[in-house]
């Protein structure tokens, strides 16, 4: 499905799926919303300057607001239903490439190597600035209870921050040998975090964030771009770059690979999951968006479908026109 102008930049985060079943995708200077129930598309925002591309998008936990980051250092808050900007601040000194919207704080990560914590109700109020990364912040994820914030950067570092103490990270982990973008907290086990490294690393590592211990490691043989846990089963789906540009599904804790999902012809830079946990959407540098019925939930059990199911006509037609 066509996604013209989808950028080929490992450090950006241009796709998210809300709890209210609306997909947000950023293509170059424009942010689009697609309602998966009705098929309606809305253009949320287009930047004013040709060189000011959108570099990050993220939904609020309740699915009503969208955070938008830009190449010109903007952190913006948009009311999705009203299609109206409700706040904006230039807090960073570099592009804003990652977000993690928690409760109550919105975290933004930047090329300036800082993470800023904002009160989204008054976006100009910066609650804290975290400066422990040495290079661009490429990944941010809150734990399910919003008690810990994981961050990954181009300095190859994985940091675990405690919400009760922002002056320094609880753990500063240097196990990866390339940039860390892929981060995913398990919904099934407290304090279990998966992290993935870039081209020179190629590993997925599983962490106990209470002790800082590395529990398991998988050598995936390819760049790890994104990671998501299944909501219904103890499985992890990851997206990759060279050589296969595939999505892979792994059992945990056995680390057995369940399936490779192929079709993209360039690295799969972005992933998001539907609110019911059954469908994964992926976006790649080949300028396509693909929907995968990965975790069909039937009669109280999760059944993984190894092949992607065809999109419904409304899904094909509406996403094709996001360009």
Short mmCIF file of C-alpha atoms in Angstrom, two decimals:
data_model
loop_
_atom_site.label_atom_id
_atom_site.label_comp_id
_atom_site.label_asym_id
_atom_site.label_seq_id
_atom_site.Cartn_x
_atom_site.Cartn_y
_atom_site.Cartn_z
CA UNK A 1 0.00 0.00 0.00
CA UNK A 2 1.53 3.28 -1.14
CA UNK A 3 3.20 5.62 1.39
CA UNK A 4 4.96 8.11 -0.84
CA UNK A 5 7.61 10.24 0.89
CA UNK A 6 8.08 7.85 3.80
CA UNK A 7 11.59 8.80 4.90
CA UNK A 8 14.49 6.37 5.15
CA UNK A 9 15.82 7.51 8.53
CA UNK A 10 16.43 5.00 11.30
CA UNK A 11 16.16 7.60 14.07
CA UNK A 12 12.64 8.85 13.35
CA UNK A 13 9.29 7.52 14.64
CA UNK A 14 6.58 8.23 12.07
CA UNK A 15 3.73 5.79 12.83
CA UNK A 16 1.39 5.10 15.75
CA UNK A 17 -2.00 3.47 16.34
CA UNK A 18 -4.32 4.87 19.01
CA UNK A 19 -6.50 3.19 21.60
CA UNK A 20 -9.45 4.76 19.73
CA UNK A 21 -8.43 2.82 16.56
CA UNK A 22 -6.98 5.66 14.51
CA UNK A 23 -3.65 5.44 12.71
CA UNK A 24 -1.36 8.48 12.55
CA UNK A 25 1.38 8.56 9.92
CA UNK A 26 3.84 11.29 8.99
CA UNK A 27 4.94 11.56 5.36
CA UNK A 28 7.55 14.25 4.80
CA UNK A 29 5.88 17.54 5.92
CA UNK A 30 2.34 16.21 6.48
CA UNK A 31 0.62 14.26 9.25
CA UNK A 32 -2.42 12.14 8.33
CA UNK A 33 -5.07 10.43 10.45
CA UNK A 34 -6.89 7.32 9.27
CA UNK A 35 -9.89 6.06 11.23
CA UNK A 36 -9.73 2.26 10.99
CA UNK A 37 -13.44 1.91 11.83
CA UNK A 38 -14.85 4.31 9.24
CA UNK A 39 -12.01 4.53 6.73
CA UNK A 40 -12.09 8.33 6.91
CA UNK A 41 -8.81 10.15 6.29
CA UNK A 42 -7.97 13.58 7.67
CA UNK A 43 -4.95 15.74 7.10
CA UNK A 44 -3.96 16.87 10.57
CA UNK A 45 -1.04 19.17 9.87
CA UNK A 46 1.45 20.32 7.24
CA UNK A 47 4.57 22.26 8.17
CA UNK A 48 5.07 25.70 6.65
CA UNK A 49 8.68 25.36 5.49
CA UNK A 50 9.87 22.95 2.80
CA UNK A 51 12.81 21.71 4.86
CA UNK A 52 10.79 21.29 8.06
CA UNK A 53 9.81 17.63 7.88
CA UNK A 54 7.81 15.86 10.57
CA UNK A 55 10.18 13.66 12.57
CA UNK A 56 7.96 11.98 15.21
CA UNK A 57 4.32 11.28 16.07
CA UNK A 58 2.75 9.67 19.13
CA UNK A 59 -0.78 9.24 20.52
CA UNK A 60 -1.82 10.12 24.04
CA UNK A 61 -2.83 7.10 26.16
CA UNK A 62 -6.55 7.93 25.78
CA UNK A 63 -6.29 8.29 21.99
CA UNK A 64 -7.52 11.88 21.83
CA UNK A 65 -4.31 13.88 21.35
CA UNK A 66 -1.32 13.56 19.02
CA UNK A 67 2.21 14.72 19.77
CA UNK A 68 4.07 15.94 16.68
CA UNK A 69 7.82 16.58 16.50
CA UNK A 70 9.59 18.39 13.67
CA UNK A 71 13.00 19.00 12.18
CA UNK A 72 12.78 22.59 13.46
CA UNK A 73 12.69 21.42 17.10
CA UNK A 74 8.93 21.78 17.61
CA UNK A 75 6.98 19.77 20.18
CA UNK A 76 3.32 20.20 19.28
CA UNK A 77 0.11 18.87 20.82
CA UNK A 78 -2.93 18.37 18.56
CA UNK A 79 -6.55 17.63 19.39
CA UNK A 80 -7.32 14.89 16.86
CA UNK A 81 -11.11 15.23 16.89
CA UNK A 82 -11.04 19.01 16.51
CA UNK A 83 -8.02 18.91 14.13
CA UNK A 84 -6.61 21.79 16.16
CA UNK A 85 -3.22 22.53 17.68
CA UNK A 86 -3.60 23.09 21.42
CA UNK A 87 0.04 23.68 22.34
CA UNK A 88 3.53 24.10 20.91
CA UNK A 89 7.01 24.68 22.29
CA UNK A 90 10.57 24.78 20.92
CA UNK A 91 12.22 23.18 23.93
CA UNK A 92 15.02 21.32 22.15
CA UNK A 93 18.07 22.50 20.23
CA UNK A 94 17.78 19.72 17.63
CA UNK A 95 15.11 17.79 15.75
CA UNK A 96 12.59 15.88 17.86
CA UNK A 97 12.72 12.26 16.71
CA UNK A 98 11.00 10.31 19.49
CA UNK A 99 8.13 10.56 21.95
CA UNK A 100 6.69 8.53 24.79
CA UNK A 101 3.35 9.77 26.11
CA UNK A 102 2.75 8.58 29.64
CA UNK A 103 0.45 9.55 32.45
CA UNK A 104 0.78 12.38 33.17
CA UNK A 105 4.04 13.29 31.38
CA UNK A 106 5.02 13.47 27.71
CA UNK A 107 8.69 12.60 27.07
CA UNK A 108 10.42 13.95 23.95
CA UNK A 109 13.83 12.86 22.65
CA UNK A 110 16.04 14.92 20.39
CA UNK A 111 19.16 15.05 18.26
CA UNK A 112 20.47 17.45 20.93
CA UNK A 113 20.91 14.28 23.10
CA UNK A 114 18.38 15.37 25.72
CA UNK A 115 15.06 13.99 26.89
CA UNK A 116 12.54 16.54 28.08
CA UNK A 117 9.51 15.78 30.22
CA UNK A 118 6.53 18.01 29.54
CA UNK A 119 3.15 18.56 31.14
CA UNK A 120 0.94 18.11 28.03
CA UNK A 121 -1.80 20.22 29.63
CA UNK A 122 0.62 23.16 29.51
CA UNK A 123 3.27 22.12 27.02
CA UNK A 124 5.54 25.10 27.75
CA UNK A 125 6.04 23.73 31.28
CA UNK A 126 9.16 21.53 31.22
CA UNK A 127 9.10 19.27 34.26
CA UNK A 128 12.63 17.89 33.82
CA UNK A 129 15.50 17.67 31.34
CA UNK A 130 17.47 14.41 31.20
CA UNK A 131 20.97 14.74 29.78
CA UNK A 132 22.61 11.32 30.20
CA UNK A 133 22.76 10.42 26.50
CA UNK A 134 25.77 11.57 24.48
CA UNK A 135 24.11 11.48 21.04
CA UNK A 136 20.65 11.56 19.45
CA UNK A 137 17.82 9.92 21.39
CA UNK A 138 16.21 7.42 19.00
CA UNK A 139 13.80 5.46 21.21
CA UNK A 140 11.57 6.18 24.21
CA UNK A 141 9.05 3.91 25.98
CA UNK A 142 7.18 4.13 29.29
CA UNK A 143 6.54 1.00 31.31
CA UNK A 144 2.90 -0.05 31.58
CA UNK A 145 2.48 1.58 35.01
CA UNK A 146 4.48 4.68 33.95
CA UNK A 147 6.95 4.06 36.78
CA UNK A 148 9.99 3.71 34.49
CA UNK A 149 11.07 5.30 31.22
CA UNK A 150 13.42 3.45 28.87
CA UNK A 151 15.49 5.41 26.38
CA UNK A 152 17.87 4.38 23.60
CA UNK A 153 20.31 6.48 21.67
CA UNK A 154 22.84 6.72 18.88
CA UNK A 155 25.50 6.51 21.60
CA UNK A 156 24.60 2.78 21.82
CA UNK A 157 23.28 3.32 25.35
CA UNK A 158 20.12 1.96 26.95
CA UNK A 159 19.00 3.99 29.96
CA UNK A 160 16.35 3.12 32.54
CA UNK A 161 14.94 6.13 34.38
CA UNK A 162 12.81 5.91 37.53
CA UNK A 163 9.84 8.27 37.63
CA UNK A 164 10.52 9.01 41.30
CA UNK A 165 14.01 10.29 40.56
CA UNK A 166 14.89 12.16 37.37
CA UNK A 167 18.34 13.50 38.34
CA UNK A 168 20.13 10.41 36.99
CA UNK A 169 19.15 7.10 35.35
CA UNK A 170 18.76 4.03 37.50
CA UNK A 171 20.72 1.99 34.96
CA UNK A 172 23.10 3.13 32.22
CA UNK A 173 23.59 0.04 30.05
CA UNK A 174 26.26 -0.22 27.35
CA UNK A 175 25.65 -3.79 26.16
CA UNK A 176 24.60 -2.91 22.60
CA UNK A 177 27.27 -2.08 20.01
CA UNK A 178 25.07 0.10 17.76
CA UNK A 179 22.25 2.61 18.13
CA UNK A 180 19.29 1.50 20.28
CA UNK A 181 15.87 2.34 18.85
CA UNK A 182 13.67 -0.73 19.41
CA UNK A 183 12.20 -0.76 22.94
CA UNK A 184 9.24 -2.79 24.23
CA UNK A 185 7.93 -3.41 27.76
CA UNK A 186 6.25 -6.75 28.37
CA UNK A 187 2.54 -6.53 29.28
CA UNK A 188 2.80 -10.03 30.79
CA UNK A 189 5.72 -9.70 33.22
CA UNK A 190 6.59 -6.68 35.36
CA UNK A 191 9.99 -5.05 34.81
CA UNK A 192 10.72 -7.00 31.60
CA UNK A 193 12.08 -4.88 28.77
CA UNK A 194 13.23 -5.88 25.28
CA UNK A 195 15.76 -3.70 23.45
CA UNK A 196 17.14 -3.97 19.92
CA UNK A 197 20.36 -2.68 18.36
CA UNK A 198 21.27 -1.34 14.93
CA UNK A 199 23.35 -2.66 12.05
CA UNK A 200 26.60 -3.34 13.92
CA UNK A 201 24.77 -4.98 16.84
CA UNK A 202 21.80 -6.92 15.46
CA UNK A 203 20.76 -8.29 18.85
CA UNK A 204 17.57 -8.29 20.92
CA UNK A 205 18.28 -8.23 24.63
CA UNK A 206 15.83 -8.87 27.46
CA UNK A 207 16.31 -6.98 30.72
CA UNK A 208 15.12 -7.15 34.32
CA UNK A 209 14.75 -3.44 35.00
CA UNK A 210 14.64 -3.96 38.76
CA UNK A 211 18.14 -5.44 38.86
CA UNK A 212 19.58 -4.32 35.53
CA UNK A 213 20.40 -7.92 34.64
CA UNK A 214 20.38 -9.13 31.03
CA UNK A 215 18.18 -12.23 30.98
CA UNK A 216 18.47 -13.38 27.36
CA UNK A 217 20.04 -12.36 24.05
CA UNK A 218 19.07 -13.17 20.44
CA UNK A 219 21.42 -12.57 17.51
CA UNK A 220 18.92 -11.67 14.76
CA UNK A 221 21.58 -11.33 12.00
CA UNK A 222 20.06 -7.99 10.91
CA UNK A 223 19.42 -4.43 12.07
CA UNK A 224 16.62 -4.28 14.66
CA UNK A 225 14.33 -1.32 13.98
CA UNK A 226 11.23 -1.85 16.16
CA UNK A 227 9.78 -4.24 18.72
CA UNK A 228 6.26 -4.90 20.04
CA UNK A 229 4.93 -7.46 22.51
CA UNK A 230 1.75 -9.33 21.71
CA UNK A 231 -1.06 -8.29 24.04
CA UNK A 232 -2.48 -11.82 24.18
CA UNK A 233 0.50 -14.18 24.15
CA UNK A 234 4.06 -14.17 25.45
CA UNK A 235 5.52 -13.34 22.04
CA UNK A 236 7.54 -10.47 20.60
CA UNK A 237 7.41 -9.15 17.04
CA UNK A 238 10.43 -7.26 15.70
CA UNK A 239 11.10 -5.45 12.43
CA UNK A 240 14.41 -5.51 10.60
CA UNK A 241 16.63 -4.10 7.91
CA UNK A 242 19.24 -5.68 5.66
CA UNK A 243 19.23 -8.51 4.49
CA UNK A 244 15.62 -9.75 4.56
CA UNK A 245 13.77 -6.57 5.64
CA UNK A 246 11.38 -8.84 7.50
CA UNK A 247 9.21 -8.89 10.56
CA UNK A 248 10.02 -11.75 12.95
CA UNK A 249 7.92 -13.27 15.74
CA UNK A 250 9.66 -14.83 18.76
CA UNK A 251 8.37 -16.97 21.63
CA UNK A 252 9.43 -15.88 25.10
CA UNK A 253 11.23 -17.13 27.13
CA UNK A 254 12.21 -19.99 24.79
CA UNK A 255 13.42 -17.42 22.17
CA UNK A 256 12.17 -19.73 19.44
CA UNK A 257 11.41 -17.97 16.17
CA UNK A 258 7.79 -18.60 15.20
CA UNK A 259 7.75 -16.94 11.77
CA UNK A 260 9.33 -14.45 9.41
CA UNK A 261 6.90 -12.11 7.62
CA UNK A 262 8.35 -10.92 4.33
CA UNK A 263 7.21 -8.53 1.63
CA UNK A 264 8.98 -5.25 2.30
CA UNK A 265 11.93 -4.53 0.02
CA UNK A 266 13.70 -2.06 2.30
CA UNK A 267 14.24 -1.79 6.03
CA UNK A 268 11.08 -1.82 8.14
CA UNK A 269 11.52 1.33 10.18
CA UNK A 270 8.15 1.64 11.93
CA UNK A 271 5.57 -0.64 13.56
CA UNK A 272 2.40 -0.19 15.58
CA UNK A 273 -0.30 -2.50 16.92
CA UNK A 274 -4.08 -2.25 16.68
CA UNK A 275 -5.92 -1.64 19.97
CA UNK A 276 -7.34 -5.19 19.92
CA UNK A 277 -3.81 -6.58 19.64
CA UNK A 278 -4.50 -8.70 16.56
CA UNK A 279 -3.04 -6.62 13.73
CA UNK A 280 0.39 -5.07 13.27
CA UNK A 281 1.02 -2.27 10.79
CA UNK A 282 4.50 -1.75 9.38
CA UNK A 283 6.01 1.07 7.34
CA UNK A 284 9.27 0.79 5.45
CA UNK A 285 11.75 2.79 3.43
CA UNK A 286 10.27 1.10 0.33
CA UNK A 287 7.40 3.62 0.76
CA UNK A 288 4.80 0.98 1.56
CA UNK A 289 2.56 0.37 4.57
CA UNK A 290 1.54 -3.24 5.25
CA UNK A 291 -1.01 -4.74 7.62
CA UNK A 292 -0.33 -8.17 9.16
CA UNK A 293 -2.90 -10.28 11.00
CA UNK A 294 -0.27 -11.62 13.38
CA UNK A 295 -2.12 -12.47 16.57
CA UNK A 296 -5.68 -13.61 15.90
CA UNK A 297 -7.48 -13.91 19.24
CA UNK A 298 -10.06 -16.69 19.22
CA UNK A 299 -11.91 -18.43 22.05
CA UNK A 300 -9.60 -17.23 24.77
CA UNK A 301 -6.38 -18.10 23.01
CA UNK A 302 -3.99 -16.38 20.69
CA UNK A 303 -3.34 -17.91 17.30
CA UNK A 304 -0.51 -16.50 15.20
CA UNK A 305 -1.21 -16.38 11.48
CA UNK A 306 2.00 -16.75 9.53
CA UNK A 307 0.81 -15.00 6.40
CA UNK A 308 -0.65 -11.54 6.14
CA UNK A 309 -4.35 -11.47 5.37
CA UNK A 310 -5.60 -9.27 2.54
CA UNK A 311 -6.70 -5.82 3.60
CA UNK A 312 -10.36 -5.01 3.36
CA UNK A 313 -11.31 -2.81 0.37
CA UNK A 314 -11.85 0.21 2.62
CA UNK A 315 -8.38 -0.28 4.12
CA UNK A 316 -6.72 -0.58 0.69
CA UNK A 317 -8.48 2.41 -0.81
CA UNK A 318 -8.07 4.80 2.09
CA UNK A 319 -4.42 4.07 2.85
CA UNK A 320 -3.55 4.23 -0.84
CA UNK A 321 -4.72 7.85 -0.79
CA UNK A 322 -2.40 8.80 2.10
CA UNK A 323 0.17 10.45 -0.09
#
